[in-house]
Coordinates of C-alpha atoms in Angstrom, one line a residue:
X1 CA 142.1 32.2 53.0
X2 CA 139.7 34.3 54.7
X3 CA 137.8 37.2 52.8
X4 CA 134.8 37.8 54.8
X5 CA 134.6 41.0 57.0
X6 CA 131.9 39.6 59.4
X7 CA 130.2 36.8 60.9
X8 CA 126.6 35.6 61.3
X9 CA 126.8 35.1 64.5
X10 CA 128.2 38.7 66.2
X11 CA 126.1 41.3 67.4
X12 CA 125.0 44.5 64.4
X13 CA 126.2 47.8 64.7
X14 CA 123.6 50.0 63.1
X15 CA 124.7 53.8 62.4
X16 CA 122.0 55.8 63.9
X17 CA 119.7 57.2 61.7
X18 CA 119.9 61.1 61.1
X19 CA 117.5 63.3 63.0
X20 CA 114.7 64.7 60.0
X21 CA 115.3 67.6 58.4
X22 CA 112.2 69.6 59.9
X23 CA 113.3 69.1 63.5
X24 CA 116.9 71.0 62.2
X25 CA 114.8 73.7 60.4
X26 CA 112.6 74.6 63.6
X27 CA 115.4 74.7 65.6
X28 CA 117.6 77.4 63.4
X29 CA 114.6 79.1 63.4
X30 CA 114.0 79.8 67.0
X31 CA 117.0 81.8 67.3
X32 CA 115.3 85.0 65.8
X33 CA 112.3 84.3 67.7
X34 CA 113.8 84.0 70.8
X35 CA 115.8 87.3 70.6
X36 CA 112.6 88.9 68.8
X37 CA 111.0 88.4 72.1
X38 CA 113.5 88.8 74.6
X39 CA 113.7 92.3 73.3
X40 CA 109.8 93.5 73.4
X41 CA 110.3 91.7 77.3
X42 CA 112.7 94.5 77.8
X43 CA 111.0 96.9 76.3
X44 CA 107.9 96.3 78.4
X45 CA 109.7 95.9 81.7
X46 CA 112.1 99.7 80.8
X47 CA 108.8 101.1 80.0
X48 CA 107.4 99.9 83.7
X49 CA 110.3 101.2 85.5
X50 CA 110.6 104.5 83.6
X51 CA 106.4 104.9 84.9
X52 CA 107.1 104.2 88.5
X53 CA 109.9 106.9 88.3
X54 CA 106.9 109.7 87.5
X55 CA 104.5 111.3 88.9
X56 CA 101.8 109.5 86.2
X57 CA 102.2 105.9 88.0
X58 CA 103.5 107.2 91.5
X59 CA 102.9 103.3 93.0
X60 CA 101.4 100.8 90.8
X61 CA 100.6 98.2 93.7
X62 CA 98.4 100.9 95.0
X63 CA 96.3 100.9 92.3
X64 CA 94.9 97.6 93.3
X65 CA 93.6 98.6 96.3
X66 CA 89.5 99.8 95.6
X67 CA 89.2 103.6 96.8
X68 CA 92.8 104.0 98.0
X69 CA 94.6 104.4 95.0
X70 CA 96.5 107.3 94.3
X71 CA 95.5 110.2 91.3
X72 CA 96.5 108.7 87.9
X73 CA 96.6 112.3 86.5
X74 CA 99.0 115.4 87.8
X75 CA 96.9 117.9 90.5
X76 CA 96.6 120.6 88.1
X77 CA 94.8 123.4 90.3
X78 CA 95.8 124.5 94.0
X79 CA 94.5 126.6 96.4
X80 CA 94.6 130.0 95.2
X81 CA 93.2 129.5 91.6
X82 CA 90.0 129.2 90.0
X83 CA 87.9 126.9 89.5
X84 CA 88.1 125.4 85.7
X85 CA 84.8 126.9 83.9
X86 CA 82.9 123.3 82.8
X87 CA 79.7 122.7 82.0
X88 CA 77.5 120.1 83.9
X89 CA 74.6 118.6 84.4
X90 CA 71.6 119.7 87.0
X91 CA 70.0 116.1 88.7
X92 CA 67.2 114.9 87.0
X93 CA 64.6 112.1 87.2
X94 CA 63.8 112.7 82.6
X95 CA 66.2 113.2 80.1
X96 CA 68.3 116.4 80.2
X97 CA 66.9 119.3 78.5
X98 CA 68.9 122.5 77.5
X99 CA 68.3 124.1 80.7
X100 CA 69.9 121.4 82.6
X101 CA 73.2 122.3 81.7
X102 CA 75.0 124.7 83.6
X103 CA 78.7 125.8 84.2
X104 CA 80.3 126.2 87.1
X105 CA 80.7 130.1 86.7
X106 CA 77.1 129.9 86.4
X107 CA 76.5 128.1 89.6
X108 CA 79.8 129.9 91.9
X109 CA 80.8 133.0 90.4
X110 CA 80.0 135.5 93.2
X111 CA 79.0 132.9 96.0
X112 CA 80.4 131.5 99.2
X113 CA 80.2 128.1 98.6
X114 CA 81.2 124.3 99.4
X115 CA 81.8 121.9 96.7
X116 CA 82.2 118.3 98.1
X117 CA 83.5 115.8 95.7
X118 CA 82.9 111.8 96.2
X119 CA 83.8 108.8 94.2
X120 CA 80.2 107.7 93.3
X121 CA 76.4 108.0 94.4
X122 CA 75.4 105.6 96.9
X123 CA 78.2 104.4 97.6
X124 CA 78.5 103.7 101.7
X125 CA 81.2 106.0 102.8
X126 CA 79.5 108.8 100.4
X127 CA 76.0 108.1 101.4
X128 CA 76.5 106.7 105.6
X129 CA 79.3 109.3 106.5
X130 CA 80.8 112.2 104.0
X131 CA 77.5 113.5 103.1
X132 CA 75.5 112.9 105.7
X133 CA 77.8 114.5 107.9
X134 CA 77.7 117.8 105.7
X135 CA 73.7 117.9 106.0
X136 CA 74.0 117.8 110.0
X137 CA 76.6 120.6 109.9
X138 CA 74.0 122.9 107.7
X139 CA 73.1 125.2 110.0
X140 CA 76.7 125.8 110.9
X141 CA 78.1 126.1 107.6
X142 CA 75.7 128.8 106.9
X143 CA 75.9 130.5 109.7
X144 CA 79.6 130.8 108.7
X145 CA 78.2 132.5 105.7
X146 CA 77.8 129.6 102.8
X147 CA 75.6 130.2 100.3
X148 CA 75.7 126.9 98.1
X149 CA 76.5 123.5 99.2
X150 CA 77.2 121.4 95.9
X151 CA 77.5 117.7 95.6
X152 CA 79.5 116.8 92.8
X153 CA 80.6 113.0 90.9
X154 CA 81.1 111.3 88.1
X155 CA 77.5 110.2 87.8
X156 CA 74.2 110.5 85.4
X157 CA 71.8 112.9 86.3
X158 CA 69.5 110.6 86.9
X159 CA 71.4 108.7 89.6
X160 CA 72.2 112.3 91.1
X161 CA 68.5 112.8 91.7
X162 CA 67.7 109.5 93.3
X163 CA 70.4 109.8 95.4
X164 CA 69.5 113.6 96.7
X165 CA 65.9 112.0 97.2
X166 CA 67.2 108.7 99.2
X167 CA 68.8 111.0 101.6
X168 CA 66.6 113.5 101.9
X169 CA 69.0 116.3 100.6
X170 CA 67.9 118.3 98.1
X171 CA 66.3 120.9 99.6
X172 CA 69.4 122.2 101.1
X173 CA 72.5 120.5 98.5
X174 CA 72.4 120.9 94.7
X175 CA 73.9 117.7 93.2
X176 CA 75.7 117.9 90.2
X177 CA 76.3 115.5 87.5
X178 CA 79.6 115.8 86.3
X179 CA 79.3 112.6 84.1
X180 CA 81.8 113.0 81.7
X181 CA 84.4 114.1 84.4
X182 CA 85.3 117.0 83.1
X183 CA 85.5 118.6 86.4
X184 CA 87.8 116.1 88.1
X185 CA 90.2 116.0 84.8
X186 CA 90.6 119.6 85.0
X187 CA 91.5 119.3 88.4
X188 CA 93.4 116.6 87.9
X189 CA 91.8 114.5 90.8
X190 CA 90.5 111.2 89.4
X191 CA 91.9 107.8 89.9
X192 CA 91.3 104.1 89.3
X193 CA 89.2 102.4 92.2
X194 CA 89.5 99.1 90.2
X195 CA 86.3 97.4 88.9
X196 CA 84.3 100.6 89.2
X197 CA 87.0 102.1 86.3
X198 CA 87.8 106.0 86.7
X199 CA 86.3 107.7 89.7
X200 CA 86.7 111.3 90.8
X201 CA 88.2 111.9 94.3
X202 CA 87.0 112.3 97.5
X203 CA 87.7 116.5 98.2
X204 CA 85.8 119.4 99.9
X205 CA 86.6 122.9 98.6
X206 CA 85.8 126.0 100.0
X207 CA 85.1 128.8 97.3
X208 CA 85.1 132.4 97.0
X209 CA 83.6 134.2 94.1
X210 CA 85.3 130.9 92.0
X211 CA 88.3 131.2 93.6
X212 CA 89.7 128.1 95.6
X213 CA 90.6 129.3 99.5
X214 CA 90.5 125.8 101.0
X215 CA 90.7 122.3 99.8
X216 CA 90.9 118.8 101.2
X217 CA 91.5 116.3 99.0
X218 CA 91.9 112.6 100.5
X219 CA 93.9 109.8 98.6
X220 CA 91.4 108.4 96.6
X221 CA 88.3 107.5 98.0
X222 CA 89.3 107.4 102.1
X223 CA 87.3 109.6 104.6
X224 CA 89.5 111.0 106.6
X225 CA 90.0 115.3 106.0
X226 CA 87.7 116.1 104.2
X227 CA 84.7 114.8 106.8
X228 CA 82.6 117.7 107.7
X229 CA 84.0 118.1 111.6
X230 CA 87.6 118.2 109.8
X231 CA 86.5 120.8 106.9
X232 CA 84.8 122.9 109.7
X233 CA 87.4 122.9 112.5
X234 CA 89.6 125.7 111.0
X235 CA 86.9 127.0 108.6

């Protein structure tokens, strides 16, 4: 009579050990996570497509592009309106004293002048092209009746003044430190030109007695209406 089950000789069938309790526990866990994150994705990519659809990121590929990207902030002035009463700073080779701050009413009320904005000293379209092209139209300008030519960025007064001696300008342009850009942000004409961070952009204004009668503002930092030949040619 027979009363064993197995025999010595057949192959074992071993039950498969259970998996360890950790790896169960991690996985029950990554439930919340996953949703947790899924969630702030969302978040992040509504908040993208609700800035494209404004007028505060009009293209965000532009932005990439150095000098051609497009004003971050909302063009607050237009032809027509004053220009914002800030303070800023004459160019200097020492530190800034109290009498090297001035405001624009100081510097425009009551004058026919030209106020050319650029993106930064020394830079080469600024220092080969927009401005030299404004000191070889001088004589015209003021024989159109312009009593102040300004040169205006986002610079220290002390770049301001190396810059007006590199290019032989002073004499006949006041540059203007405007370091703190509190010019261009009450314009509203700054924008990202990517390493260089926040720049103020390229423009040429035409004012009377503070009041804005012609502007050309370029996108960015390009060179195109607001050369001297282009500013002039209906002026």
């Amino acid at each position: 009579m027979s009363s064993r089950k197995t025999g010595s000789s057949g192959p074992s069938t071993a039950t498969p050990a259970p998996a360890p309790r950790t790896r169960r526990r991690s996985s029950a866990n990554a439930g919340p996570f996953w949703l947790i994150r899924g969630f702030l994705v969302a978040v992040v990519a509504l908040a993208f497509s609700t800035l494209e659809r404004t007028e505060v990121w009009p293209d965000r590929s532009r932005l990439l592009a150095t000098f051609r990207a497009p004003s971050l902030f909302v063009q607050k002035v237009v032809v027509g309106s004053k220009l914002p009463d800030v303070e800023l700073i004459l160019p200097s080779a020492k530190d800034p004293t109290p009498d090297s701050y001035v405001t624009t009413q100081e510097l425009f009320q009551g004058k026919h002048a030209v106020l050319l904005s650029t993106p930064m000293a020394f830079s080469p379209g600024c220092s080969d092209v927009h401005i030299p092209g404004y000191m070889q139209a001088h004589d015209r300008l003021k024989a159109r009746g312009i009593d102040l030519i300004a040169v205006i960025t986002m610079d220290t007064p002390f770049a301001m003044q190396a810059w007006a001696d590199q290019l032989g300008a002073g004499k006949d342009f006041l540059f203007l430190s405007d370091v703190q850009g509190q010019l261009a942000k009450s314009l509203g004409t700054t924008f990202h030109a990517g390493p260089f961070g926040l720049r103020p952009t390229r423009f040429a204004m035409l004012l009377e007695d503070m009041n804005i009668t012609k502007w050309e503002i370029e996108t960015g930092g390009a060179l195109e209406c607001s050369t001297a030949d282009m500013f002039l040619a209906d002026l």
